[in-house]
Short mmCIF file of C-alpha atoms and ligand atoms in Angstrom, two decimals:
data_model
loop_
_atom_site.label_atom_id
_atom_site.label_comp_id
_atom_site.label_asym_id
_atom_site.label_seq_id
_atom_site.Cartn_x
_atom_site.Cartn_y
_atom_site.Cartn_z
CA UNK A 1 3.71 11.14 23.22
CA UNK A 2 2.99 8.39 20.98
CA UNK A 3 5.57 6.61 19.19
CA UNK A 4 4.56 5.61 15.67
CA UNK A 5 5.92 3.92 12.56
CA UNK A 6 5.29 5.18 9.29
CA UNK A 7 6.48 2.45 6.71
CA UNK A 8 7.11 4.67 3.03
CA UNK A 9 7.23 7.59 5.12
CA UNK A 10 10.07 9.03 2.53
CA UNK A 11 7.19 8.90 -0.05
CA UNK A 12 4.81 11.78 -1.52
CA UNK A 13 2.39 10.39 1.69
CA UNK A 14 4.32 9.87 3.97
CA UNK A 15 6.50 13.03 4.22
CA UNK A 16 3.06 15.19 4.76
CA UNK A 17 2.04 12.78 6.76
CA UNK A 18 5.50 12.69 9.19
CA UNK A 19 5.34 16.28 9.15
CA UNK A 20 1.98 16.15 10.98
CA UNK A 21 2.78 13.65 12.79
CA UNK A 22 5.45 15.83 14.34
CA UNK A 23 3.91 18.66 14.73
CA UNK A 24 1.68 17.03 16.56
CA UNK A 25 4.16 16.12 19.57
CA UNK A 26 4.79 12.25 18.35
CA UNK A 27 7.77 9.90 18.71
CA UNK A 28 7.88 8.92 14.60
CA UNK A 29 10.23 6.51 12.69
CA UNK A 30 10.41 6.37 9.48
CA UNK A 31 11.14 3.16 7.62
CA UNK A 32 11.41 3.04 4.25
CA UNK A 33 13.67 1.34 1.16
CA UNK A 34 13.94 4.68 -0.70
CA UNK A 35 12.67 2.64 -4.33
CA UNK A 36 10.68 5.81 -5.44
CA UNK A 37 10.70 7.98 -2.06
CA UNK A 38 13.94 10.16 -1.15
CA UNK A 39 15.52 10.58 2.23
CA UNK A 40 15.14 14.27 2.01
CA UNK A 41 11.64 13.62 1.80
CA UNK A 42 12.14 12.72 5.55
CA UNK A 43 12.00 16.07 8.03
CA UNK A 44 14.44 16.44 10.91
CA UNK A 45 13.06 15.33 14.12
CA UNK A 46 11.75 11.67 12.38
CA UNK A 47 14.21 8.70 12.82
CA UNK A 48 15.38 7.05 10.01
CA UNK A 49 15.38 3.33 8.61
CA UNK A 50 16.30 2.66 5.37
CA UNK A 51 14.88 -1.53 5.09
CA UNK A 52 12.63 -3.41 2.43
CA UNK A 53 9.12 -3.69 4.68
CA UNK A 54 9.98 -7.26 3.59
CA UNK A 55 12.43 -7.93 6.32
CA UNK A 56 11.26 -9.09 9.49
CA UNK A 57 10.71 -5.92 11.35
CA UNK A 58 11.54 -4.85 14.74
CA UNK A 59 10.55 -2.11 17.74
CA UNK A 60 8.26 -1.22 19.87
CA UNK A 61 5.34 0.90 18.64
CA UNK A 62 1.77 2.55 19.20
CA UNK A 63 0.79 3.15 15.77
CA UNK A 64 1.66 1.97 12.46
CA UNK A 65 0.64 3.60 9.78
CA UNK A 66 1.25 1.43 6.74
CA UNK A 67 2.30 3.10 3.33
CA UNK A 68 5.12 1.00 1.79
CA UNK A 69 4.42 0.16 -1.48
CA UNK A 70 5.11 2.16 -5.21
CA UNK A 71 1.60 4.40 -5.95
CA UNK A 72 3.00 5.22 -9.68
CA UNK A 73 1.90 2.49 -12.68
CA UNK A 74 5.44 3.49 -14.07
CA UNK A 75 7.12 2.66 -11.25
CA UNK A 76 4.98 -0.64 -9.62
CA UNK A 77 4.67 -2.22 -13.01
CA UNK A 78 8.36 -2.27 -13.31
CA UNK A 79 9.11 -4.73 -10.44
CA UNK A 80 5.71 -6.47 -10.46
CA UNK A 81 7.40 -9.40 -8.09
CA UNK A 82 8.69 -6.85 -5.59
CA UNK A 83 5.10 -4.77 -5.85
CA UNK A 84 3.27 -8.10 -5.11
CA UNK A 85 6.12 -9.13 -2.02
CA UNK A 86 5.66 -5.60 -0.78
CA UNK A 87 1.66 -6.01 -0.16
CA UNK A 88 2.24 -9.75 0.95
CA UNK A 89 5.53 -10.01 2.64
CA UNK A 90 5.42 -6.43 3.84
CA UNK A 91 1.94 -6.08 4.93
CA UNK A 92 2.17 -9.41 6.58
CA UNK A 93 5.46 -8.31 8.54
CA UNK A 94 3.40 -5.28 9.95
CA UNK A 95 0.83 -6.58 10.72
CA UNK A 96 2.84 -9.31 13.15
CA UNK A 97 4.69 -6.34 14.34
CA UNK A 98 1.60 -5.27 15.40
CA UNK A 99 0.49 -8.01 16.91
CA UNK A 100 3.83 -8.45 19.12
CA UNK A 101 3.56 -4.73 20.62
CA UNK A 102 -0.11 -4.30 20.17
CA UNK A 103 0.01 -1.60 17.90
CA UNK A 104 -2.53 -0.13 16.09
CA UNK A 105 -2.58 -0.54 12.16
CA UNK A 106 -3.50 2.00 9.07
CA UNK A 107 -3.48 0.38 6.11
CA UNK A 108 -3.04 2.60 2.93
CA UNK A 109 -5.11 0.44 0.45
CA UNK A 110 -6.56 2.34 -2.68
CA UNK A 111 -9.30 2.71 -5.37
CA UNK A 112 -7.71 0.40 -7.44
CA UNK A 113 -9.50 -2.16 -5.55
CA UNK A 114 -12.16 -1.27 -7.32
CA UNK A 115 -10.85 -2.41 -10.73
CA UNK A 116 -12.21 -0.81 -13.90
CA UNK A 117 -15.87 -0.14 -12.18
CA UNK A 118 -19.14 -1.10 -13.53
CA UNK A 119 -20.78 1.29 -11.04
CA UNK A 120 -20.12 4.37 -10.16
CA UNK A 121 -19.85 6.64 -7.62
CA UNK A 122 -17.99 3.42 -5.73
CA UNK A 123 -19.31 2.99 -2.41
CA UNK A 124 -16.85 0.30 -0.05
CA UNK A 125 -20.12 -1.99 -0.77
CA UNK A 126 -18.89 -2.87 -4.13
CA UNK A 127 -16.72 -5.84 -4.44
CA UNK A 128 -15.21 -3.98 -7.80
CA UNK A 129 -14.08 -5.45 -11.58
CA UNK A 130 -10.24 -6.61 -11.47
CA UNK A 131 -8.21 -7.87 -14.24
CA UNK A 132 -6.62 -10.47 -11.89
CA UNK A 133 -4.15 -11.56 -15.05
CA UNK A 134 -2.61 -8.39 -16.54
CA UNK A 135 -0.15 -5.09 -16.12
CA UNK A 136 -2.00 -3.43 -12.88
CA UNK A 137 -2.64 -6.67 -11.18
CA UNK A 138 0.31 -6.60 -8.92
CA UNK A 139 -0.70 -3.96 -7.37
CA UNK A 140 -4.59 -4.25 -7.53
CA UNK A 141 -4.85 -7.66 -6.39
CA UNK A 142 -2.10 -6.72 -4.06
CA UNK A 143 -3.54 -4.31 -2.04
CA UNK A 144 -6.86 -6.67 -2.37
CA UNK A 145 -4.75 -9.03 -0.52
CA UNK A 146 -3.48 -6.78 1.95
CA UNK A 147 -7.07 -5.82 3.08
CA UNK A 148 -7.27 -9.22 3.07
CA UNK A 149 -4.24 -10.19 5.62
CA UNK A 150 -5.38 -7.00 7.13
CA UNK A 151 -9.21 -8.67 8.07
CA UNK A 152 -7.62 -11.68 9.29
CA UNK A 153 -5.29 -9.73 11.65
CA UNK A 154 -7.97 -8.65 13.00
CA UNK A 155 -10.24 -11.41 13.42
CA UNK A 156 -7.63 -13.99 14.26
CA UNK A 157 -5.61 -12.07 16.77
CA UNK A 158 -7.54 -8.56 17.59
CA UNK A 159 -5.34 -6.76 16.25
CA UNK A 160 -6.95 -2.76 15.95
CA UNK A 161 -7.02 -1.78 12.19
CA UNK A 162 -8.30 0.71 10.39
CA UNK A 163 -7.94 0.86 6.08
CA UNK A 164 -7.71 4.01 3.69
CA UNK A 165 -9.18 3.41 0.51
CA UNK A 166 -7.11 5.72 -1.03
CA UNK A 167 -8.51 7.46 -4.74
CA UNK A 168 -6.01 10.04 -6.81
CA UNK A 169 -4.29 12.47 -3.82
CA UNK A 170 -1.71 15.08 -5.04
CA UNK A 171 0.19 18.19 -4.28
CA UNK A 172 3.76 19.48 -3.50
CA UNK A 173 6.49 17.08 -3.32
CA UNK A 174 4.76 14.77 -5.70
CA UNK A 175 7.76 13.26 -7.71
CA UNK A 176 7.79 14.96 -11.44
CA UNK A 177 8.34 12.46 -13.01
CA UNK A 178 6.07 9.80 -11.47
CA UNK A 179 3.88 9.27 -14.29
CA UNK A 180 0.19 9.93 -12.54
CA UNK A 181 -2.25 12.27 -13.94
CA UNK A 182 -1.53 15.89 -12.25
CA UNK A 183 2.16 15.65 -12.10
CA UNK A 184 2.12 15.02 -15.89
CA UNK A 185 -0.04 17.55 -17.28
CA UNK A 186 1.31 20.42 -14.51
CA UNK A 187 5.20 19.61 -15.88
CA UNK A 188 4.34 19.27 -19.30
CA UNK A 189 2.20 22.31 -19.21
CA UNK A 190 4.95 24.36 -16.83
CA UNK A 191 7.79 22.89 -20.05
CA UNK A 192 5.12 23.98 -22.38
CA UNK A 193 5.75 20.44 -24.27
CA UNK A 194 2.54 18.71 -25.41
CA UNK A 195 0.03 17.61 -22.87
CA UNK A 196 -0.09 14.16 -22.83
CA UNK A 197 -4.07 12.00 -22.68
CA UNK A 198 -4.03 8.63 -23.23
CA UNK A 199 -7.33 7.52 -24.98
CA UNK A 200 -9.91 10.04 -25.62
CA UNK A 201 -9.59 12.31 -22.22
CA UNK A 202 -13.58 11.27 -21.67
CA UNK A 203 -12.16 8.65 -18.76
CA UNK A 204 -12.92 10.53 -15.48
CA UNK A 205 -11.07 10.91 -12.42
CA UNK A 206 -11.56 12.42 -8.63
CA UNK A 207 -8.66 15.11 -7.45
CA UNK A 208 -8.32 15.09 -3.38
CA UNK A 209 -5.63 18.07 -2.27
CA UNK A 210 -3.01 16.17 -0.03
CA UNK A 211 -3.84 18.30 2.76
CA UNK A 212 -7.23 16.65 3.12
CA UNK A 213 -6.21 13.07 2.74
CA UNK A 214 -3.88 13.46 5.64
CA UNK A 215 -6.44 14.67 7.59
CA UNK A 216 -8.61 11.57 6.98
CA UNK A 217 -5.59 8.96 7.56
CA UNK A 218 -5.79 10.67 11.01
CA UNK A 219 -9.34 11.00 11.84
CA UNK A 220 -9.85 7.59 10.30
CA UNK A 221 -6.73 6.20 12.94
CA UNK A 222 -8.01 7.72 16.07
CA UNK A 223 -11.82 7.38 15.20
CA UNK A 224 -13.34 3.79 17.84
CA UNK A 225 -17.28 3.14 17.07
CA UNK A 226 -18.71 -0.68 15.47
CA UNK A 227 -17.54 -1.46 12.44
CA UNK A 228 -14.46 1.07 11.77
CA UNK A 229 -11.96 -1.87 10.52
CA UNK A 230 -14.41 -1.90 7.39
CA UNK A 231 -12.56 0.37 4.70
CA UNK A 232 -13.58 3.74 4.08
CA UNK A 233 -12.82 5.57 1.07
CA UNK A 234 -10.58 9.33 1.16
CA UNK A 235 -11.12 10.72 -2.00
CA UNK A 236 -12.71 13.94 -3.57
CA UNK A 237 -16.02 13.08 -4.95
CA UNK A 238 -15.70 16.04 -7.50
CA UNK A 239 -15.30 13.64 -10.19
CA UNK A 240 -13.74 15.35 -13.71
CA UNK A 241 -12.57 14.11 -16.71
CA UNK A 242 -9.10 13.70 -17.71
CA UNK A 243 -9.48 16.48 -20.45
CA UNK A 244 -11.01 18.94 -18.23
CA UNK A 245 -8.02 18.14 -15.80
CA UNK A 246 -5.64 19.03 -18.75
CA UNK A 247 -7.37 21.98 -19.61
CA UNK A 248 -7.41 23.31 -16.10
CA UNK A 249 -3.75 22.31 -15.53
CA UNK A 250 -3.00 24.25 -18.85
CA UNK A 251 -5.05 27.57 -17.74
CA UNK A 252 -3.26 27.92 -14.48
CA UNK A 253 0.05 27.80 -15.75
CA UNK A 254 -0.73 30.07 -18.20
CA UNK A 255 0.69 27.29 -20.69
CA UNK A 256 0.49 27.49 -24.88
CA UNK A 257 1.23 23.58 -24.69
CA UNK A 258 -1.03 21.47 -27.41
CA UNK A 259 -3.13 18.12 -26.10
CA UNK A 260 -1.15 15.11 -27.50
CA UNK A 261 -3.61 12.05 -27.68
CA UNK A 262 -1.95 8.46 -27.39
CA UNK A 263 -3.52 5.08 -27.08
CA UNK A 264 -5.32 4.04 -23.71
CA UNK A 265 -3.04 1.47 -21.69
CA UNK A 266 -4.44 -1.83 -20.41
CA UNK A 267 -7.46 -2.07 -18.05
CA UNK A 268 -7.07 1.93 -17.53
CA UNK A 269 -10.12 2.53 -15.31
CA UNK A 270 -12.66 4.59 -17.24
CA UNK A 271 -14.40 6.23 -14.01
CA UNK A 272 -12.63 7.03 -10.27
CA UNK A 273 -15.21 8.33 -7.94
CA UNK A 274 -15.89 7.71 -4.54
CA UNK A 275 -18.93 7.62 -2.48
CA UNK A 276 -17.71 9.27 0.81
CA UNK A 277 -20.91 8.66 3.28
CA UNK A 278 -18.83 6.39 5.10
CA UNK A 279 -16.07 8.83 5.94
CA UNK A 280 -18.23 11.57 6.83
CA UNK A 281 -20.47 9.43 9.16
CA UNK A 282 -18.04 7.05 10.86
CA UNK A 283 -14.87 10.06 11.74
CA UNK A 284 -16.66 13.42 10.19
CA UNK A 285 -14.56 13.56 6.98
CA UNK A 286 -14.65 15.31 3.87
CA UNK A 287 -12.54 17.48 1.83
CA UNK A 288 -11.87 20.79 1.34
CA UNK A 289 -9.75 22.30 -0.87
CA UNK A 290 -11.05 22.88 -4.36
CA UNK A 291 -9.65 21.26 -7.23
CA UNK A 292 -8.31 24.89 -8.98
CA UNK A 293 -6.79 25.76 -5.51
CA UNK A 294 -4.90 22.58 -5.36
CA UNK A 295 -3.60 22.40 -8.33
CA UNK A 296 -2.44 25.89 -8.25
CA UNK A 297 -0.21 25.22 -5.00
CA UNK A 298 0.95 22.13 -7.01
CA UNK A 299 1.87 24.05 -9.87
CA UNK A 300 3.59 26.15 -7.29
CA UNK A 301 5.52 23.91 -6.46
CA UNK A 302 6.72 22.04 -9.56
CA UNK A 303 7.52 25.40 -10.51
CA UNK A 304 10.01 25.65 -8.33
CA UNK A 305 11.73 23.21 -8.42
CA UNK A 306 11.52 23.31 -12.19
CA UNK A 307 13.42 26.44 -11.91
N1 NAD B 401 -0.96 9.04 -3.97
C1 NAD B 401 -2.06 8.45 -4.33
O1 NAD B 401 -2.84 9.01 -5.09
C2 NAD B 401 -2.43 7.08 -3.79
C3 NAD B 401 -3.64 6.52 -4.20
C4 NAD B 401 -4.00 5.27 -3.70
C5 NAD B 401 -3.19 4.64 -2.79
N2 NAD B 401 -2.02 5.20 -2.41
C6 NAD B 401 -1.17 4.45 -1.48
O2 NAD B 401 -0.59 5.29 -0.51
C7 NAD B 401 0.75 4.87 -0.24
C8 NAD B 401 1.72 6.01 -0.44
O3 NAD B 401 1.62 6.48 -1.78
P1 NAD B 401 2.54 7.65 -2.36
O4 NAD B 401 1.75 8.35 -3.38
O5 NAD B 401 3.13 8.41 -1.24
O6 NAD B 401 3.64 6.78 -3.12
P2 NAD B 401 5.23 6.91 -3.12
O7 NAD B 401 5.74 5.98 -4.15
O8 NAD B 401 5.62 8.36 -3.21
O9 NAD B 401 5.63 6.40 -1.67
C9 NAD B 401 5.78 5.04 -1.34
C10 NAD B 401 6.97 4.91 -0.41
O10 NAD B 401 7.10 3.54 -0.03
C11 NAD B 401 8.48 3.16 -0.17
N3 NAD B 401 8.50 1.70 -0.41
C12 NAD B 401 7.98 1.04 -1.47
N4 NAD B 401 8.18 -0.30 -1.33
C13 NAD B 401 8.84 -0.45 -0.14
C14 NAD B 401 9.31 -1.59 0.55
N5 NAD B 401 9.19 -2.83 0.06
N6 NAD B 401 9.93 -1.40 1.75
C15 NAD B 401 10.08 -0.14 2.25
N7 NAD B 401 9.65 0.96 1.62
C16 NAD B 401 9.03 0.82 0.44
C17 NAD B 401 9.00 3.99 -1.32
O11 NAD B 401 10.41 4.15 -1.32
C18 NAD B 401 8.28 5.32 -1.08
O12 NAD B 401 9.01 6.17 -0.22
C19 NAD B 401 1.03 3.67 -1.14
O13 NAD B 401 0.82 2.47 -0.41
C20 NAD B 401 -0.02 3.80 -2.23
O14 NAD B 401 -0.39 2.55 -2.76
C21 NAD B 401 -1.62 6.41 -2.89
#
């Protein structure tokens, strides 16, 4: 039995991954400040630590698989201070944690990395296109400087890591009202109130079913071979744009709801696509579940707990 840590483990992440986690005979604590997760989020059977990842932490641990940190624009871009202390401070903490008990490290990082892109699909090769001065740079160059702490770990004092880069992931327990792409055009289109695209809808995005991008986190955790602390990217390389995603979010809810165009907000990405070679050569990764059958057990979901 291994014992683990999952930091933001009350989080859309985190509770699929705890779930699997425990189904899969581990010791797992949870720690987590509850800023946009919720402690039911948390199944029985997981311990429980409600702390900033900002605190020194404490315990003794195998694994650690590191999630803290707001995924939502909404939600990051209101406490840009504590978005930027969470990837510093927090990634910092775990990764001395770490160090002390010789745990291993996953580090959720994420496409963002990758800035608005000037080529695309993005392969981990590209060094990406960041707005280091604006409204998405605490959390862009953030997790850029996580990856960063997460490298020198590494180098300076061996510590075992391995880092998700993370594109678009959704499905049940999603929070309604976080603000990303698929939870606002299912809700809107369950409501039947006008679906929402900012800019023109032509801006493209990549949909990966949550199911599949917990599989990765733990292929890409266990998998040993040269070169695995390099990031690897977990996404679905279907790539679609953000009209046909609110046209097939309207068709399976069987929704009259309107498309409701409003301005595009700063250094929005115009393409999200990865290049997945990586994760399919280095831990035999790739995903799954189709874009229509996702989204239907997400609108599944929101349904009912709309109702
Ligand atoms: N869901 C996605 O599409 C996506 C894409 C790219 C990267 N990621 C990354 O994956 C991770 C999980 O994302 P998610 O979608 O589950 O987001 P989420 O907001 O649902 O979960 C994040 C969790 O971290 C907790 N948290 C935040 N700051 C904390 C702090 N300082 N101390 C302790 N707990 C803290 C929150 O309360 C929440 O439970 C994040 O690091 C995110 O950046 C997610």
């Amino acid at each position: 039995m291994r014992r683990i840590l999952v930091t933001g483990g009350a989080g859309f992440l985190g509770s699929h991954l705890v779930l699997k986690l425990l189904s899969n005979g581990n010791h797992v604590t949870v720690l987590d400040d509850l800023c946009t997760g919720v402690r039911s989020n948390v199944p029985a059977g997981a311990d429980f630590i409600q702390a900033d990842v900002c605190e020194p932490l404490t315990g003794e641990y195998d694994d650690i698989y590191h999630l803290a940190c707001a995924a939502s624009p909404d939600k990051y871009q209101a406490q840009p201070l504590q978005t930027l202390r969470t990837n510093f401070l927090g990634t910092t903490n775990v990764l001395e944690l770490a160090r002390r008990c010789r745990a291993s490290v996953l580090f959720t990082s994420t496409s963002e990395v990758y800035g608005d892109p000037q080529v695309s699909p993005q392969s981990e090769g590209y060094w990406g296109n960041v707005n280091s001065f604006g409204p998405r740079s605490c959390y862009d160059e953030g997790k850029r400087v996580s990856e960063s702490l997460c490298y020198s770990y590494a180098d300076c004092h061996q510590v075992r890591i391995r880092i998700a880069r993370i594109f678009n992931t959704y499905g049940p327990r999603m929070a309604p009202d976080d603000g990303r792409v698929v939870s606002n055009f299912l809700v809107q289109a369950l409501r039947n109130l006008p679906v929402t695209i900012y800019g023109d809808g032509s801006q493209t995005r990549s949909l990966c079913y949550v199911d599949d991008q917990i599989r990765g986190l733990l292929a890409l955790l266990q998998a040993e071979g040269a070169n695995l602390e390099a990031p690897a990217n977990i996404g679905n390389p279907h790539e679609m744009t953000v009209k046909e995603i609110a046209k097939a979010a309207l068709r399976i809810c069987g929704s009259s709801s309107k498309l409701d165009y409003r301005p595009l907000p700063k250094d929005d990405p115009a393409r999200r696509c990865p290049d997945i070679q990586r994760a399919k050569d280095w831990f035999g990764w790739e995903p799954r579940v189709s874009v229509e059958e996702g989204l239907q057990l997400t609108a599944d979901y929101f349904r009912g707990i709309l109702n």
